[in-house]
XYZ file of C-alpha atoms in Angstrom:
330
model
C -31.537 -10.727 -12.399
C -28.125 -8.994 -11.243
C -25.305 -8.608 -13.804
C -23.107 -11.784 -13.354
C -26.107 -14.246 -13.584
C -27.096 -12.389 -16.473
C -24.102 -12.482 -18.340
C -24.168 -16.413 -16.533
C -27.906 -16.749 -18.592
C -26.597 -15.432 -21.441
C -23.651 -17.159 -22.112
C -24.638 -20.869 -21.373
C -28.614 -20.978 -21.286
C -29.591 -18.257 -24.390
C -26.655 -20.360 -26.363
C -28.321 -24.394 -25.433
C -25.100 -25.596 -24.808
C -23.814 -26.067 -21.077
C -20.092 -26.320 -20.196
C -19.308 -29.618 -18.837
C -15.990 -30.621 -17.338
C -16.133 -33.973 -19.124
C -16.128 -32.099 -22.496
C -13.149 -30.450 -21.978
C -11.382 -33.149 -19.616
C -11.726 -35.729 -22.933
C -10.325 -33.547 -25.478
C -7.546 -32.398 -23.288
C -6.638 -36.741 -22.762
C -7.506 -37.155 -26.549
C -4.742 -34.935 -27.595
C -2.507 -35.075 -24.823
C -3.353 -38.608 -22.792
C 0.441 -38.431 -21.718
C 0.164 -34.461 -20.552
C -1.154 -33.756 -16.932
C -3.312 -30.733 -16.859
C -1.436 -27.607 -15.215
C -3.111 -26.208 -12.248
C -4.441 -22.799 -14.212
C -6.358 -25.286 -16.552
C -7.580 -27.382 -13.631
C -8.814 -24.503 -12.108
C -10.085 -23.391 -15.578
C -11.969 -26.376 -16.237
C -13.095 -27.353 -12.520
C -13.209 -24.218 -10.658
C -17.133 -24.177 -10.079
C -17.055 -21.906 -7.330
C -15.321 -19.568 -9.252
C -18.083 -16.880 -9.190
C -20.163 -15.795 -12.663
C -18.558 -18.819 -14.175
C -18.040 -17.483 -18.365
C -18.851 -14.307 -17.026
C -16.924 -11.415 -15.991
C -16.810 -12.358 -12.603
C -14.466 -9.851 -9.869
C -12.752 -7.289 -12.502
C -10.681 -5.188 -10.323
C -9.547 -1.978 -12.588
C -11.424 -3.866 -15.264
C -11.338 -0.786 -17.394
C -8.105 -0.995 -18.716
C -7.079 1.692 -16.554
C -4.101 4.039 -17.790
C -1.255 3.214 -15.911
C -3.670 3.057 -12.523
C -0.947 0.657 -11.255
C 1.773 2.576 -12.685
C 3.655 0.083 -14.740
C 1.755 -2.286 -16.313
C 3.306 -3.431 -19.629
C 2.271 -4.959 -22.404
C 3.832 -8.285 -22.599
C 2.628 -9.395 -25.960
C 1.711 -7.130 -28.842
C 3.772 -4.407 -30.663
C 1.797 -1.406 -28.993
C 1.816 -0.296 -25.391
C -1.745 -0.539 -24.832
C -4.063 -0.055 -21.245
C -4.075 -3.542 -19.112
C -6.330 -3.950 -16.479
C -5.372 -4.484 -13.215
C -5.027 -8.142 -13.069
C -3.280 -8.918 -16.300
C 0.042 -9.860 -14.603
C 0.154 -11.208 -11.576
C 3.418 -12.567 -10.250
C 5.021 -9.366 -9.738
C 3.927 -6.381 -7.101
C 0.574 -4.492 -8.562
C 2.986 -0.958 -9.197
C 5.390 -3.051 -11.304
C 3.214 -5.856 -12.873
C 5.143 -6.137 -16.279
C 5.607 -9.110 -18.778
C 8.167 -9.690 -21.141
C 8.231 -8.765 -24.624
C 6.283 -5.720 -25.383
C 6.632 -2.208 -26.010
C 7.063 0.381 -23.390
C 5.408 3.279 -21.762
C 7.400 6.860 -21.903
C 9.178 7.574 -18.971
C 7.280 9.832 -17.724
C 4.467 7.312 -17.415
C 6.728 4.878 -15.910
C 7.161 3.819 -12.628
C 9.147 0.705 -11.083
C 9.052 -0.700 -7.887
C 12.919 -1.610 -7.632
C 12.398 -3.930 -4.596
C 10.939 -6.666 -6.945
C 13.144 -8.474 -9.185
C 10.599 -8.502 -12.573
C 13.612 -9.501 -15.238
C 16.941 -11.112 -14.588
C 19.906 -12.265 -16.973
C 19.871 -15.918 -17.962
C 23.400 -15.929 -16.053
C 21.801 -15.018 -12.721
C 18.594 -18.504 -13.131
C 21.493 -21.027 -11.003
C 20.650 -22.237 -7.179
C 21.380 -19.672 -4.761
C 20.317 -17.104 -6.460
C 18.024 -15.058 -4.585
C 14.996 -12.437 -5.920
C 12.451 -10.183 -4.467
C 8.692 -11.363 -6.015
C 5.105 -11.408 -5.352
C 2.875 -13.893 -5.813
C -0.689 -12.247 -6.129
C -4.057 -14.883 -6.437
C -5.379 -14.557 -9.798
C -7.219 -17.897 -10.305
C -10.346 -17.358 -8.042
C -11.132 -14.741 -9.648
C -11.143 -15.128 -13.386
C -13.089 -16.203 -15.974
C -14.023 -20.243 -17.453
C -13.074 -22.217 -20.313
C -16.113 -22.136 -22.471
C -16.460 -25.369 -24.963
C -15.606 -24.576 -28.198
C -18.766 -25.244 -29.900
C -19.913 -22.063 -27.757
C -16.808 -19.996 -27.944
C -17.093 -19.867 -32.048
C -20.220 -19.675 -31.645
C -19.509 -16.127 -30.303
C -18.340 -13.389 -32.336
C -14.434 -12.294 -32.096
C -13.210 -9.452 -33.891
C -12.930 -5.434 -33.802
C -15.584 -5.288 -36.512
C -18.373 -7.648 -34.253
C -18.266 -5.084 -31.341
C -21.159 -4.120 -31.316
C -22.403 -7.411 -31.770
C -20.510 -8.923 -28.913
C -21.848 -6.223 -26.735
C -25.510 -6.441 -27.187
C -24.817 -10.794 -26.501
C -23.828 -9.607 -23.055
C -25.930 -6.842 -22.924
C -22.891 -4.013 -22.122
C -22.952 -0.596 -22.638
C -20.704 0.605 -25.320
C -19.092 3.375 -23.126
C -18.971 0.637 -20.013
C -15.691 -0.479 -18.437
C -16.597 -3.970 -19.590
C -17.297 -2.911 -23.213
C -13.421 -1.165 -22.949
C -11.788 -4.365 -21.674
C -13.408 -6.828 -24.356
C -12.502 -3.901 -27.196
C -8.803 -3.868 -25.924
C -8.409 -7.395 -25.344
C -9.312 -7.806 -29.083
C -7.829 -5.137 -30.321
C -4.506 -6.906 -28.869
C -5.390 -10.152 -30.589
C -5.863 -8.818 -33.742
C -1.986 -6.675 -33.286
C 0.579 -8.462 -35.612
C 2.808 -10.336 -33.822
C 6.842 -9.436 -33.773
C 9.257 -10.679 -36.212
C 9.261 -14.370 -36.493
C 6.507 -14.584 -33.979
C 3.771 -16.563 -34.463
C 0.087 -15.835 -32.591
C -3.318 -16.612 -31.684
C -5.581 -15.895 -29.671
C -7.012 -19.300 -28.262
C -10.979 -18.827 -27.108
C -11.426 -22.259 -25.617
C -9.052 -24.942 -24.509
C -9.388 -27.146 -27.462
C -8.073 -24.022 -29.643
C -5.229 -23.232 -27.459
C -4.361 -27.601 -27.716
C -4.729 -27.471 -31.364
C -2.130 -24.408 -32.015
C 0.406 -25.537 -29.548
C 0.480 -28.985 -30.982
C 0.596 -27.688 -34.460
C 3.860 -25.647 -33.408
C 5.341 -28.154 -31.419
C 4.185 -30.882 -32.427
C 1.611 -33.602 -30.256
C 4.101 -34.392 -27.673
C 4.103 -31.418 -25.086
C 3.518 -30.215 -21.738
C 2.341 -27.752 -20.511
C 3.399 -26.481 -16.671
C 2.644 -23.302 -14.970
C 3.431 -21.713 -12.006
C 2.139 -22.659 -7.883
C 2.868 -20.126 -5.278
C 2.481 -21.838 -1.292
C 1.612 -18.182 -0.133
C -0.472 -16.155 -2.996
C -0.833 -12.231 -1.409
C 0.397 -9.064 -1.769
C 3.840 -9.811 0.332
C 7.139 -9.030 -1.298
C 9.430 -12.058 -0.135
C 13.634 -12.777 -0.659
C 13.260 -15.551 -2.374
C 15.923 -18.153 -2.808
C 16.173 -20.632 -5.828
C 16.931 -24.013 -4.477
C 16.984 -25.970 -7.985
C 16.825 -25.404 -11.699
C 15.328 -28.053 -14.084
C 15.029 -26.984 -17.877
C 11.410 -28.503 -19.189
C 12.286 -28.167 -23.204
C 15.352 -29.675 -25.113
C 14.663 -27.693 -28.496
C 14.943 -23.682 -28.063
C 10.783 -22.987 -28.903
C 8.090 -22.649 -26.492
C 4.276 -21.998 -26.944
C 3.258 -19.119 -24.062
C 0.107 -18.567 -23.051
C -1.087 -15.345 -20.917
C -4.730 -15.274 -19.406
C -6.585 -12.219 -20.882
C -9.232 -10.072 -19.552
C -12.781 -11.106 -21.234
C -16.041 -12.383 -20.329
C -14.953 -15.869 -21.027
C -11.647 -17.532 -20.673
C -9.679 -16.512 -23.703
C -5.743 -17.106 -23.565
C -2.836 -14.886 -25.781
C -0.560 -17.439 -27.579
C 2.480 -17.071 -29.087
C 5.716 -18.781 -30.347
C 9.046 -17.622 -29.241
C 12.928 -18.740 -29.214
C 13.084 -19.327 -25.785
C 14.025 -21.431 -22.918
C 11.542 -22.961 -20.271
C 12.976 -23.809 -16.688
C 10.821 -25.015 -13.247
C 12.658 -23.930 -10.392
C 11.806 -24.692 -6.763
C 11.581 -21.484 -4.457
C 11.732 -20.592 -0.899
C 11.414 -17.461 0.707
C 13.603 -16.778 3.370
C 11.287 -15.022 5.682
C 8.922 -17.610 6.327
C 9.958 -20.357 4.381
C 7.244 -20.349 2.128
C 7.383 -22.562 -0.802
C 6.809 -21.952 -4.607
C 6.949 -24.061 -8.203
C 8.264 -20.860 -10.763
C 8.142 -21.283 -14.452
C 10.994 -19.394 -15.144
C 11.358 -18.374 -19.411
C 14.811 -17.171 -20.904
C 14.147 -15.803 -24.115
C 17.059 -16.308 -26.308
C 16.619 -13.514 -28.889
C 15.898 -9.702 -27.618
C 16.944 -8.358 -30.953
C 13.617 -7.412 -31.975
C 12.325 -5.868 -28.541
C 12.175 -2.570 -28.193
C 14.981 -0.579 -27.536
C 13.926 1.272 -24.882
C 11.997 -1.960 -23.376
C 12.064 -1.733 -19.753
C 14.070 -5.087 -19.514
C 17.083 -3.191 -21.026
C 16.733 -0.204 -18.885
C 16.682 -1.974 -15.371
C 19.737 -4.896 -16.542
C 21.970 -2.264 -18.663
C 22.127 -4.047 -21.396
C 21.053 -4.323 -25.521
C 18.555 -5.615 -27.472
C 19.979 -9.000 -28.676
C 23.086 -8.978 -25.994
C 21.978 -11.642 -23.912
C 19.570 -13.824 -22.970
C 16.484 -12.062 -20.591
C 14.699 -13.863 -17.834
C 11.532 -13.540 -15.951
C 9.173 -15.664 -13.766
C 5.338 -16.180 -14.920
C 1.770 -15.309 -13.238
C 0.390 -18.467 -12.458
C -2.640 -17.866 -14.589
C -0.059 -17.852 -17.565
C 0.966 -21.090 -19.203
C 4.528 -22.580 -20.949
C 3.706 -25.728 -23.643
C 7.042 -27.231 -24.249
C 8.064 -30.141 -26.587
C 9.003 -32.896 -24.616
């Protein structure tokens, strides 16, 4: 038995409780019957051919590699720590960077300045034009497990070893590093008025986005027309702004042998804006997030550095991977 239908066997048959879409489809119209799912959840929840489905199926760089693609920040937790190659996806692979982190020394840093990865709130308007990349990251991740299974499954620094004899990993594998990391991140307080949680199955991630925002959300993502490793001049043709109160839920896909999604509150802004690429005309959806408050970033955060300005000077923007998700209150 090779290792994905292994880690397949051991994850779904060893455990006596199969994944079924239907489980998942009727707690997602339980709790949200007026919510349409977002394509990363579709694909989440119906992507069968996705291959090693709850397994760790296609981990480029899975390692956490250090710096391997030279700029990979850590959007979400108060350390800088080693992401693997996949974590952040909307932006070119030597400049894949997220928003609210910490950030490497400068000497580990390096920026591919063609790509617009943060923007000033002033500069989100029609017309506007930016240079991004939108790289495929659904078809090769990882399944929503139910969440009878997912707590079933141990998920903390101190079950390690534990979790790594369940899917029969080495200690001093690459796998074993990304599933230590990835926890180790979850378990990182969260920043200054920040709420987090690391959400293991859908129903989790439903049940602390509703208890932030309350039941009446949605949750959008973003859907690229050409997903490869192209830089295009994109052009924003319209702005729509999905959330009337200044809080968002976001969600960001994390490496792991099962689908398990890093959630936190922040006072932001949530925008969809329709894209096309001057080039070849090629079409994308962009979540777009403006987060209002910066004070508590980093100073030397690498949004600062690239837009000249100050923690807590004005508001920073930045487009999402489409394997990340925004809940908004409606």
């Amino acid at each position: 038995m090779d290792f994905l239908k292994l880690l397949y066997f051991l994850t779904f048959v060893s455990l006596g409780v199969v994944a079924t879409h239907a489980d998942l489809d009727g707690y997602w119209k339980s709790k949200l019957p007026n919510t349409p799912m977002p394509k990363v959840v579709r694909e989440l929840v119906h992507n069968g051919k996705t291959s090693g489905s709850g397994s760790f199926s296609k981990l480029p760089d899975a390692g956490f590699q250090v710096y391997t693609r030279k700029s990979q920040v850590n959007g979400h937790s108060s350390s800088f720590s080693k992401l693997p190659d996949a974590a952040f996806q909307v932006y070119n692979r030597k400049s894949q960077v997220n928003s609210h982190g910490t950030n490497p020394t400068k000497d580990q840093l390096y920026n591919d300045k063609t790509i617009t990865i943060f923007f000033l709130g002033k500069d989100l308007h029609s017309g506007s034009s930016m240079n991004l990349e939108f790289v495929e990251s659904l078809k090769i991740t990882t399944l929503f497990l139910p969440r009878q299974v997912a707590d079933s499954i141990p998920f903390s620094s101190k079950s390690v070893p534990e979790i790594l004899n369940k899917f029969s990993l080495k200690p001093q594998s690459e796998e074993a590093e990304t599933i230590k990391k990835t926890i180790a991140e979850c378990e990182m307080p969260g920043t200054k008025g920040e709420d987090k949680y690391c959400a293991t199955s859908l129903e989790s991630m439903i049940d602390f986005t509703t208890s932030k925002l309350g039941k009446d959300v949605r949750a959008v993502s973003t859907e690229a027309e050409k997903i490869d490793t192209k830089i295009r001049k994109y052009t924003i043709k319209d702005v729509a702004k999905l959330n009337t109160a200044d809080k968002v839920v976001s969600c960001h896909k994390e490496k792991y042998p099962y689908a398990v999604f890093y959630c936190h509150t922040s006072q932001s802004n949530a925008y969809m804006t329709n894209l096309v690429a001057a080039e070849d005309e090629a079409k994308a959806k962009a979540v777009a997030v403006c987060h209002k408050d910066t004070s508590q970033w980093d100073p030397e955060h690498l949004a600062f550095q690239l837009l000249k300005v100050k923690p807590g000077t004005a508001p920073i923007c930045h487009f999402l991977p489409e394997d990340h998700i925004i809940w908004v209150p409606k």
